[in-house]
Amino acid sequence: MTAEHPSPGADGDTGAEATALPDPVLLDEPTTADLRAKVTEAWQDFARALATALRALPAGAQLELTLDPTASGTGEAVYSVFLGVGDQDRVLARAVGNATLPAGYRLDRAAVADMVALGWSPPGVVSGSGDHFGLDSTRDGANRTATVVARTLRDVYGAPHPAFLVYLVRDADDEPMPVEPLGPARPELAMDQRSERELAAALELAQTEVAEADDEVLRLDERVRTVISTMLRSNPEQLQVDSDGDISIRAGSAMVFVRVRDNPPLVDVFSPVLTEVEPTERLYVKLSELTNRMPIGRLYCTNDTVWASIPVFGRNFQATHLMLAVQVMTGLADELDDRLLGEFGGKRFFGEGDKPTDREAGPRTGMYL
């Protein structure tokens, strides 16, 4: 740790006054620990965006939502919901049933009952549904349909967060068509892997754009948006920002948040490494030891959640510093969640993605909902 950001003691103190040092101001904000609210808000944003899309899609358009199997750990099991807009403003929804799911990932009786309770008809009941659950409605019922789809993906299929969803929209000619972002869900075609050369070019571009901007014209939060949108190959307006003003970045199995503070000018890159963990003296000692070995940033425990945080100074802001912090945070979270989970229990932030092989244990629900 640096002199400006001393390491926490073994007692895991997170209650320091936020009047002198930037460290507690930056890292000990109580609202950052409210993961349940953040995840709930993300699902609400997704449902609202989906309802808006259903009302706007032209006749013949199709929208496919899939729980990303590579990120969620479901392997060959592909949980998807298909939505199509027909004539007379009909909206046809189809959800994957057991006929297309491999053994160990099929819905048990309780999960099937949950599907029916949400409004789905069993496979084969709705005309044309085949092996899928069916739900027919109209554009006027877009809000209800979007809610049913969101709860199906979350509560039955086990998506821990809508950032684990990918979507693809096609027009009547089966050609991909653009739509407004569906909350934190990701367009399927936007998730291509970038080479080191491409990433380096993105870094250089963001640094140039920020460096050329006049300090009086481009505020710190606007600079941060420019950098993050460059990393994600999107527009600043398309970034996912929650009610706390945090930018959420889904990367692999980790969720990273970026928060901008004006006084003092700081950017906090933080991630929940472990949730639902029992705070003990042994845990605090471990986090202190790990923090002392980190060249920058720190680990701490607040409200049964272990957080990792890396500060980036806002004065003389460097785009490469922020990008490096985001990359380091993602790798740090991926490495430490397994290690701390085995030693102290609890759950990883997206721990529900570790799909159990035995579905008979009961229906899976979102981790925080």
mmCIF file of C-alpha atoms in Angstrom, residues 4-332:
data_model
loop_
_atom_site.group_PDB
_atom_site.id
_atom_site.type_symbol
_atom_site.label_atom_id
_atom_site.label_comp_id
_atom_site.label_asym_id
_atom_site.label_seq_id
_atom_site.Cartn_x
_atom_site.Cartn_y
_atom_site.Cartn_z
ATOM 1 C CA GLU A 4 -1.672 7.918 0.962
ATOM 2 C CA HIS A 5 -3.704 4.718 1.346
ATOM 3 C CA PRO A 6 -2.518 2.787 4.410
ATOM 4 C CA SER A 7 -3.484 -0.835 4.810
ATOM 5 C CA PRO A 8 -6.302 -1.706 7.244
ATOM 6 C CA GLY A 9 -5.453 -3.398 10.486
ATOM 7 C CA ALA A 10 -6.312 -6.926 11.454
ATOM 8 C CA ASP A 11 -9.517 -5.738 13.065
ATOM 9 C CA GLY A 12 -10.892 -4.920 9.618
ATOM 10 C CA ASP A 13 -11.870 -1.405 10.689
ATOM 11 C CA THR A 14 -14.210 0.135 8.136
ATOM 12 C CA GLY A 15 -15.795 2.842 10.258
ATOM 13 C CA ALA A 16 -13.212 5.608 9.970
ATOM 14 C CA GLU A 17 -14.525 9.116 9.664
ATOM 15 C CA ALA A 18 -14.712 10.374 6.088
ATOM 16 C CA THR A 19 -13.370 13.808 6.841
ATOM 17 C CA ALA A 20 -9.605 13.594 6.560
ATOM 18 C CA LEU A 21 -8.132 10.834 4.431
ATOM 19 C CA PRO A 22 -9.577 9.928 1.010
ATOM 20 C CA ASP A 23 -9.228 6.220 1.808
ATOM 21 C CA PRO A 24 -12.370 5.831 3.974
ATOM 22 C CA VAL A 25 -14.268 8.252 1.769
ATOM 23 C CA LEU A 26 -13.433 6.141 -1.242
ATOM 24 C CA LEU A 27 -13.632 2.630 0.090
ATOM 25 C CA ASP A 28 -15.904 2.473 3.099
ATOM 26 C CA GLU A 29 -19.090 3.885 1.628
ATOM 27 C CA PRO A 30 -21.868 1.790 3.228
ATOM 28 C CA THR A 31 -24.017 1.789 0.108
ATOM 29 C CA THR A 32 -21.436 -0.238 -1.789
ATOM 30 C CA ALA A 33 -22.272 -3.199 0.402
ATOM 31 C CA ASP A 34 -25.937 -3.306 -0.630
ATOM 32 C CA LEU A 35 -25.551 -5.955 -3.304
ATOM 33 C CA ARG A 36 -29.152 -7.087 -3.064
ATOM 34 C CA ALA A 37 -30.372 -3.644 -4.097
ATOM 35 C CA LYS A 38 -27.909 -3.469 -6.986
ATOM 36 C CA VAL A 39 -28.882 -6.874 -8.341
ATOM 37 C CA THR A 40 -32.595 -6.171 -7.914
ATOM 38 C CA GLU A 41 -32.247 -2.879 -9.745
ATOM 39 C CA ALA A 42 -30.346 -4.597 -12.572
ATOM 40 C CA TRP A 43 -33.202 -7.068 -13.072
ATOM 41 C CA GLN A 44 -35.749 -4.254 -13.000
ATOM 42 C CA ASP A 45 -33.759 -2.335 -15.619
ATOM 43 C CA PHE A 46 -33.600 -5.451 -17.763
ATOM 44 C CA ALA A 47 -37.362 -6.081 -17.522
ATOM 45 C CA ARG A 48 -38.182 -2.468 -18.374
ATOM 46 C CA ALA A 49 -35.857 -2.499 -21.382
ATOM 47 C CA LEU A 50 -37.268 -5.809 -22.572
ATOM 48 C CA ALA A 51 -40.845 -4.496 -22.348
ATOM 49 C CA THR A 52 -39.846 -1.413 -24.341
ATOM 50 C CA ALA A 53 -38.215 -3.594 -26.989
ATOM 51 C CA LEU A 54 -41.282 -5.830 -27.303
ATOM 52 C CA ARG A 55 -43.472 -2.800 -27.923
ATOM 53 C CA ALA A 56 -41.078 -1.442 -30.576
ATOM 54 C CA LEU A 57 -40.063 -4.551 -32.535
ATOM 55 C CA PRO A 58 -41.603 -4.832 -36.008
ATOM 56 C CA ALA A 59 -43.804 -7.739 -37.000
ATOM 57 C CA GLY A 60 -41.752 -10.811 -37.820
ATOM 58 C CA ALA A 61 -38.863 -9.861 -35.526
ATOM 59 C CA GLN A 62 -37.448 -12.445 -33.129
ATOM 60 C CA LEU A 63 -35.518 -11.926 -29.898
ATOM 61 C CA GLU A 64 -33.501 -14.704 -28.276
ATOM 62 C CA LEU A 65 -32.261 -14.468 -24.680
ATOM 63 C CA THR A 66 -29.731 -17.014 -23.459
ATOM 64 C CA LEU A 67 -27.996 -17.622 -20.153
ATOM 65 C CA ASP A 68 -24.367 -17.560 -21.296
ATOM 66 C CA PRO A 69 -23.201 -21.170 -20.717
ATOM 67 C CA THR A 70 -19.509 -20.274 -20.843
ATOM 68 C CA ALA A 71 -19.862 -17.686 -18.082
ATOM 69 C CA SER A 72 -22.475 -19.413 -15.947
ATOM 70 C CA GLY A 73 -20.846 -22.841 -15.902
ATOM 71 C CA THR A 74 -23.830 -24.667 -17.386
ATOM 72 C CA GLY A 75 -21.695 -26.339 -20.060
ATOM 73 C CA GLU A 76 -23.891 -28.099 -22.600
ATOM 74 C CA ALA A 77 -27.097 -26.912 -20.943
ATOM 75 C CA VAL A 78 -28.448 -23.888 -22.806
ATOM 76 C CA TYR A 79 -31.262 -22.049 -21.054
ATOM 77 C CA SER A 80 -33.009 -19.745 -23.511
ATOM 78 C CA VAL A 81 -36.228 -17.830 -24.004
ATOM 79 C CA PHE A 82 -37.406 -16.969 -27.511
ATOM 80 C CA LEU A 83 -39.760 -14.071 -28.234
ATOM 81 C CA GLY A 84 -41.392 -13.330 -31.561
ATOM 82 C CA VAL A 85 -43.725 -10.588 -32.753
ATOM 83 C CA GLY A 86 -46.527 -11.848 -34.970
ATOM 84 C CA ASP A 87 -49.473 -10.327 -36.782
ATOM 85 C CA GLN A 88 -52.024 -8.211 -34.939
ATOM 86 C CA ASP A 89 -49.454 -7.293 -32.316
ATOM 87 C CA ARG A 90 -49.198 -10.817 -30.973
ATOM 88 C CA VAL A 91 -46.144 -11.654 -28.864
ATOM 89 C CA LEU A 92 -45.179 -15.321 -28.817
ATOM 90 C CA ALA A 93 -42.808 -16.535 -26.108
ATOM 91 C CA ARG A 94 -41.159 -19.940 -25.904
ATOM 92 C CA ALA A 95 -38.929 -21.159 -23.053
ATOM 93 C CA VAL A 96 -36.607 -24.150 -23.100
ATOM 94 C CA GLY A 97 -38.017 -27.338 -21.610
ATOM 95 C CA ASN A 98 -36.486 -30.603 -20.444
ATOM 96 C CA ALA A 99 -36.498 -32.207 -23.878
ATOM 97 C CA THR A 100 -33.528 -30.071 -24.936
ATOM 98 C CA LEU A 101 -31.661 -30.073 -21.609
ATOM 99 C CA PRO A 102 -29.036 -32.713 -20.716
ATOM 100 C CA ALA A 103 -29.387 -34.955 -17.699
ATOM 101 C CA GLY A 104 -28.433 -33.194 -14.478
ATOM 102 C CA TYR A 105 -29.693 -29.833 -15.724
ATOM 103 C CA ARG A 106 -33.355 -30.615 -16.325
ATOM 104 C CA LEU A 107 -36.110 -28.902 -14.418
ATOM 105 C CA ASP A 108 -37.491 -30.912 -11.525
ATOM 106 C CA ARG A 109 -41.165 -30.994 -10.623
ATOM 107 C CA ALA A 110 -40.941 -27.958 -8.393
ATOM 108 C CA ALA A 111 -39.254 -25.927 -11.146
ATOM 109 C CA VAL A 112 -41.883 -27.021 -13.692
ATOM 110 C CA ALA A 113 -44.567 -25.967 -11.210
ATOM 111 C CA ASP A 114 -42.843 -22.599 -10.876
ATOM 112 C CA MET A 115 -42.945 -22.195 -14.663
ATOM 113 C CA VAL A 116 -46.678 -22.872 -14.730
ATOM 114 C CA ALA A 117 -47.241 -20.519 -11.789
ATOM 115 C CA LEU A 118 -45.463 -17.766 -13.708
ATOM 116 C CA GLY A 119 -47.920 -18.205 -16.576
ATOM 117 C CA TRP A 120 -46.184 -20.632 -18.935
ATOM 118 C CA SER A 121 -48.138 -23.475 -20.499
ATOM 119 C CA PRO A 122 -46.379 -26.869 -20.416
ATOM 120 C CA PRO A 123 -44.588 -28.014 -23.596
ATOM 121 C CA GLY A 124 -46.942 -28.897 -26.413
ATOM 122 C CA VAL A 125 -50.019 -27.223 -24.922
ATOM 123 C CA VAL A 126 -49.746 -23.936 -26.836
ATOM 124 C CA SER A 127 -49.994 -24.417 -30.580
ATOM 125 C CA GLY A 128 -46.547 -24.520 -32.138
ATOM 126 C CA SER A 129 -44.655 -24.664 -28.844
ATOM 127 C CA GLY A 130 -43.352 -28.196 -29.429
ATOM 128 C CA ASP A 131 -40.881 -29.144 -26.691
ATOM 129 C CA HIS A 132 -40.887 -25.629 -25.243
ATOM 130 C CA PHE A 133 -43.011 -23.915 -22.636
ATOM 131 C CA GLY A 134 -45.408 -21.511 -24.333
ATOM 132 C CA LEU A 135 -46.791 -18.093 -23.476
ATOM 133 C CA ASP A 136 -48.800 -15.994 -25.942
ATOM 134 C CA SER A 137 -49.750 -12.381 -25.286
ATOM 135 C CA THR A 138 -49.960 -9.005 -27.013
ATOM 136 C CA ARG A 139 -47.877 -5.859 -27.164
ATOM 137 C CA ASP A 140 -50.256 -4.303 -24.660
ATOM 138 C CA GLY A 141 -49.114 -6.967 -22.195
ATOM 139 C CA ALA A 142 -45.412 -6.305 -22.809
ATOM 140 C CA ASN A 143 -44.777 -5.356 -19.193
ATOM 141 C CA ARG A 144 -46.285 -8.590 -17.918
ATOM 142 C CA THR A 145 -44.443 -10.682 -20.515
ATOM 143 C CA ALA A 146 -41.126 -9.015 -19.706
ATOM 144 C CA THR A 147 -41.648 -9.650 -15.995
ATOM 145 C CA VAL A 148 -42.434 -13.322 -16.588
ATOM 146 C CA VAL A 149 -39.363 -13.725 -18.800
ATOM 147 C CA ALA A 150 -37.094 -11.980 -16.285
ATOM 148 C CA ARG A 151 -38.360 -14.102 -13.390
ATOM 149 C CA THR A 152 -38.016 -17.261 -15.483
ATOM 150 C CA LEU A 153 -34.397 -16.529 -16.307
ATOM 151 C CA ARG A 154 -33.635 -15.496 -12.736
ATOM 152 C CA ASP A 155 -35.681 -17.804 -10.521
ATOM 153 C CA VAL A 156 -36.024 -20.966 -12.611
ATOM 154 C CA TYR A 157 -33.050 -21.005 -14.972
ATOM 155 C CA GLY A 158 -30.796 -19.580 -12.273
ATOM 156 C CA ALA A 159 -29.261 -16.505 -13.912
ATOM 157 C CA PRO A 160 -27.614 -14.674 -10.981
ATOM 158 C CA HIS A 161 -27.588 -11.312 -12.784
ATOM 159 C CA PRO A 162 -28.869 -10.086 -16.177
ATOM 160 C CA ALA A 163 -25.261 -9.379 -17.155
ATOM 161 C CA PHE A 164 -25.004 -13.152 -17.627
ATOM 162 C CA LEU A 165 -27.583 -12.956 -20.422
ATOM 163 C CA VAL A 166 -26.770 -12.540 -24.092
ATOM 164 C CA TYR A 167 -29.354 -11.582 -26.668
ATOM 165 C CA LEU A 168 -29.736 -11.585 -30.419
ATOM 166 C CA VAL A 169 -32.489 -9.845 -32.392
ATOM 167 C CA ARG A 170 -33.351 -10.757 -35.984
ATOM 168 C CA ASP A 171 -35.815 -9.172 -38.379
ATOM 169 C CA ALA A 172 -38.405 -10.893 -40.550
ATOM 170 C CA ASP A 173 -35.674 -11.782 -43.060
ATOM 171 C CA ASP A 174 -33.629 -13.464 -40.310
ATOM 172 C CA GLU A 175 -31.002 -10.734 -40.431
ATOM 173 C CA PRO A 176 -29.516 -9.288 -37.229
ATOM 174 C CA MET A 177 -31.051 -5.963 -36.297
ATOM 175 C CA PRO A 178 -29.999 -3.398 -33.681
ATOM 176 C CA VAL A 179 -32.152 -2.586 -30.669
ATOM 177 C CA GLU A 180 -31.731 -0.403 -27.626
ATOM 178 C CA PRO A 181 -29.632 -2.145 -24.928
ATOM 179 C CA LEU A 182 -31.595 -4.589 -22.769
ATOM 180 C CA GLY A 183 -30.288 -3.294 -19.471
ATOM 181 C CA PRO A 184 -27.100 -5.072 -18.377
ATOM 182 C CA ALA A 185 -27.654 -7.964 -20.820
ATOM 183 C CA ARG A 186 -25.150 -8.170 -23.651
ATOM 184 C CA PRO A 187 -25.633 -8.245 -27.421
ATOM 185 C CA GLU A 188 -24.338 -11.568 -28.651
ATOM 186 C CA LEU A 189 -22.312 -10.111 -31.503
ATOM 187 C CA ALA A 190 -20.564 -7.590 -29.247
ATOM 188 C CA MET A 191 -18.784 -10.153 -27.100
ATOM 189 C CA ASP A 192 -15.905 -10.892 -29.457
ATOM 190 C CA GLN A 193 -12.465 -11.507 -28.027
ATOM 191 C CA ARG A 194 -9.877 -8.798 -28.659
ATOM 192 C CA SER A 195 -6.247 -9.388 -29.337
ATOM 193 C CA GLU A 196 -3.532 -7.747 -27.273
ATOM 194 C CA ARG A 197 -2.851 -5.412 -30.184
ATOM 195 C CA GLU A 198 -6.497 -4.333 -30.338
ATOM 196 C CA LEU A 199 -6.583 -3.770 -26.595
ATOM 197 C CA ALA A 200 -3.413 -1.705 -26.761
ATOM 198 C CA ALA A 201 -4.966 0.376 -29.532
ATOM 199 C CA ALA A 202 -8.067 0.928 -27.418
ATOM 200 C CA LEU A 203 -5.895 2.039 -24.512
ATOM 201 C CA GLU A 204 -4.016 4.483 -26.700
ATOM 202 C CA LEU A 205 -7.230 5.857 -28.198
ATOM 203 C CA ALA A 206 -8.833 6.452 -24.829
ATOM 204 C CA GLN A 207 -5.688 8.052 -23.438
ATOM 205 C CA THR A 208 -5.482 10.376 -26.457
ATOM 206 C CA GLU A 209 -9.134 11.368 -26.244
ATOM 207 C CA VAL A 210 -8.881 12.166 -22.561
ATOM 208 C CA ALA A 211 -5.526 13.951 -22.837
ATOM 209 C CA GLU A 212 -6.749 16.211 -25.625
ATOM 210 C CA ALA A 213 -9.832 17.301 -23.705
ATOM 211 C CA ASP A 214 -9.778 20.618 -21.855
ATOM 212 C CA ASP A 215 -10.030 20.139 -18.097
ATOM 213 C CA GLU A 216 -12.692 22.823 -17.888
ATOM 214 C CA VAL A 217 -14.784 21.167 -20.591
ATOM 215 C CA LEU A 218 -14.592 17.455 -19.805
ATOM 216 C CA ARG A 219 -15.402 16.567 -16.210
ATOM 217 C CA LEU A 220 -13.918 13.571 -14.428
ATOM 218 C CA ASP A 221 -17.079 11.482 -14.740
ATOM 219 C CA GLU A 222 -17.179 12.181 -18.481
ATOM 220 C CA ARG A 223 -13.551 11.131 -18.831
ATOM 221 C CA VAL A 224 -14.260 7.908 -16.981
ATOM 222 C CA ARG A 225 -17.233 7.187 -19.231
ATOM 223 C CA THR A 226 -15.031 7.740 -22.277
ATOM 224 C CA VAL A 227 -12.446 5.288 -20.997
ATOM 225 C CA ILE A 228 -14.912 2.576 -19.978
ATOM 226 C CA SER A 229 -16.948 2.845 -23.179
ATOM 227 C CA THR A 230 -13.724 2.538 -25.186
ATOM 228 C CA MET A 231 -12.839 -0.632 -23.306
ATOM 229 C CA LEU A 232 -16.313 -2.058 -23.915
ATOM 230 C CA ARG A 233 -16.506 -0.873 -27.517
ATOM 231 C CA SER A 234 -19.737 0.962 -26.882
ATOM 232 C CA ASN A 235 -21.032 4.509 -26.608
ATOM 233 C CA PRO A 236 -20.862 6.345 -23.272
ATOM 234 C CA GLU A 237 -24.667 6.618 -23.336
ATOM 235 C CA GLN A 238 -24.952 2.809 -23.413
ATOM 236 C CA LEU A 239 -23.016 2.205 -20.205
ATOM 237 C CA GLN A 240 -24.951 0.599 -17.383
ATOM 238 C CA VAL A 241 -25.176 3.079 -14.493
ATOM 239 C CA ASP A 242 -27.177 2.273 -11.358
ATOM 240 C CA SER A 243 -28.903 4.631 -8.941
ATOM 241 C CA ASP A 244 -25.657 5.052 -6.971
ATOM 242 C CA GLY A 245 -23.963 6.361 -10.091
ATOM 243 C CA ASP A 246 -21.806 3.221 -10.332
ATOM 244 C CA ILE A 247 -20.839 1.926 -13.762
ATOM 245 C CA SER A 248 -21.138 -1.854 -13.815
ATOM 246 C CA ILE A 249 -18.811 -3.934 -15.945
ATOM 247 C CA ARG A 250 -19.391 -7.615 -16.419
ATOM 248 C CA ALA A 251 -16.129 -9.400 -17.239
ATOM 249 C CA GLY A 252 -15.952 -13.183 -17.139
ATOM 250 C CA SER A 253 -17.347 -14.411 -13.841
ATOM 251 C CA ALA A 254 -16.680 -11.134 -12.029
ATOM 252 C CA MET A 255 -18.705 -7.965 -11.644
ATOM 253 C CA VAL A 256 -16.696 -4.784 -11.345
ATOM 254 C CA PHE A 257 -18.134 -1.421 -10.351
ATOM 255 C CA VAL A 258 -16.609 1.972 -11.124
ATOM 256 C CA ARG A 259 -17.605 4.969 -8.997
ATOM 257 C CA VAL A 260 -16.526 8.581 -9.558
ATOM 258 C CA ARG A 261 -16.169 10.982 -6.634
ATOM 259 C CA ASP A 262 -15.747 14.725 -6.957
ATOM 260 C CA ASN A 263 -14.411 15.676 -3.527
ATOM 261 C CA PRO A 264 -11.713 14.570 -3.444
ATOM 262 C CA PRO A 265 -11.509 13.717 -7.165
ATOM 263 C CA LEU A 266 -11.159 9.943 -7.116
ATOM 264 C CA VAL A 267 -12.279 6.917 -9.110
ATOM 265 C CA ASP A 268 -12.960 3.750 -7.140
ATOM 266 C CA VAL A 269 -12.804 0.435 -8.972
ATOM 267 C CA PHE A 270 -14.309 -2.157 -6.657
ATOM 268 C CA SER A 271 -15.698 -5.657 -6.740
ATOM 269 C CA PRO A 272 -17.468 -7.962 -4.259
ATOM 270 C CA VAL A 273 -15.139 -10.925 -3.955
ATOM 271 C CA LEU A 274 -17.153 -13.011 -1.493
ATOM 272 C CA THR A 275 -20.661 -12.626 -0.097
ATOM 273 C CA GLU A 276 -22.563 -14.164 2.800
ATOM 274 C CA VAL A 277 -19.313 -14.783 4.660
ATOM 275 C CA GLU A 278 -19.123 -14.799 8.451
ATOM 276 C CA PRO A 279 -16.870 -11.969 9.671
ATOM 277 C CA THR A 280 -14.318 -13.447 12.047
ATOM 278 C CA GLU A 281 -11.009 -12.309 13.468
ATOM 279 C CA ARG A 282 -9.285 -14.927 11.336
ATOM 280 C CA LEU A 283 -10.900 -13.465 8.202
ATOM 281 C CA TYR A 284 -9.839 -9.931 9.119
ATOM 282 C CA VAL A 285 -6.279 -11.090 9.715
ATOM 283 C CA LYS A 286 -6.245 -12.871 6.350
ATOM 284 C CA LEU A 287 -7.544 -9.815 4.503
ATOM 285 C CA SER A 288 -4.965 -7.629 6.216
ATOM 286 C CA GLU A 289 -2.171 -10.008 5.207
ATOM 287 C CA LEU A 290 -3.361 -10.113 1.595
ATOM 288 C CA THR A 291 -3.726 -6.346 1.468
ATOM 289 C CA ASN A 292 -0.181 -5.845 2.730
ATOM 290 C CA ARG A 293 1.065 -7.901 -0.216
ATOM 291 C CA MET A 294 -0.923 -5.906 -2.779
ATOM 292 C CA PRO A 295 1.031 -3.152 -4.574
ATOM 293 C CA ILE A 296 -2.113 -1.011 -4.680
ATOM 294 C CA GLY A 297 -5.665 -1.290 -3.435
ATOM 295 C CA ARG A 298 -7.014 -3.245 -0.511
ATOM 296 C CA LEU A 299 -9.346 -5.972 0.713
ATOM 297 C CA TYR A 300 -11.856 -5.438 3.500
ATOM 298 C CA CYS A 301 -15.059 -6.906 4.915
ATOM 299 C CA THR A 302 -18.288 -4.981 5.374
ATOM 300 C CA ASN A 303 -21.750 -6.390 6.120
ATOM 301 C CA ASP A 304 -20.795 -10.044 5.444
ATOM 302 C CA THR A 305 -19.193 -9.153 2.102
ATOM 303 C CA VAL A 306 -15.507 -9.140 1.240
ATOM 304 C CA TRP A 307 -14.663 -6.274 -1.091
ATOM 305 C CA ALA A 308 -11.619 -5.528 -3.197
ATOM 306 C CA SER A 309 -10.984 -1.921 -4.168
ATOM 307 C CA ILE A 310 -8.396 -0.061 -6.199
ATOM 308 C CA PRO A 311 -8.393 3.761 -6.196
ATOM 309 C CA VAL A 312 -7.418 5.858 -9.200
ATOM 310 C CA PHE A 313 -6.621 9.510 -8.553
ATOM 311 C CA GLY A 314 -8.771 12.030 -10.385
ATOM 312 C CA ARG A 315 -6.184 14.784 -10.486
ATOM 313 C CA ASN A 316 -3.930 14.446 -13.529
ATOM 314 C CA PHE A 317 -6.208 11.608 -14.575
ATOM 315 C CA GLN A 318 -4.595 8.935 -16.753
ATOM 316 C CA ALA A 319 -6.843 6.699 -18.837
ATOM 317 C CA THR A 320 -4.322 3.866 -18.781
ATOM 318 C CA HIS A 321 -4.351 3.875 -14.980
ATOM 319 C CA LEU A 322 -8.112 3.323 -14.924
ATOM 320 C CA MET A 323 -7.977 0.610 -17.554
ATOM 321 C CA LEU A 324 -5.211 -1.137 -15.667
ATOM 322 C CA ALA A 325 -7.214 -0.922 -12.441
ATOM 323 C CA VAL A 326 -10.232 -2.520 -14.118
ATOM 324 C CA GLN A 327 -8.117 -5.312 -15.578
ATOM 325 C CA VAL A 328 -6.320 -5.938 -12.282
ATOM 326 C CA MET A 329 -9.596 -5.925 -10.359
ATOM 327 C CA THR A 330 -11.142 -8.510 -12.655
ATOM 328 C CA GLY A 331 -8.169 -10.827 -12.307
ATOM 329 C CA LEU A 332 -7.979 -10.263 -8.566
#
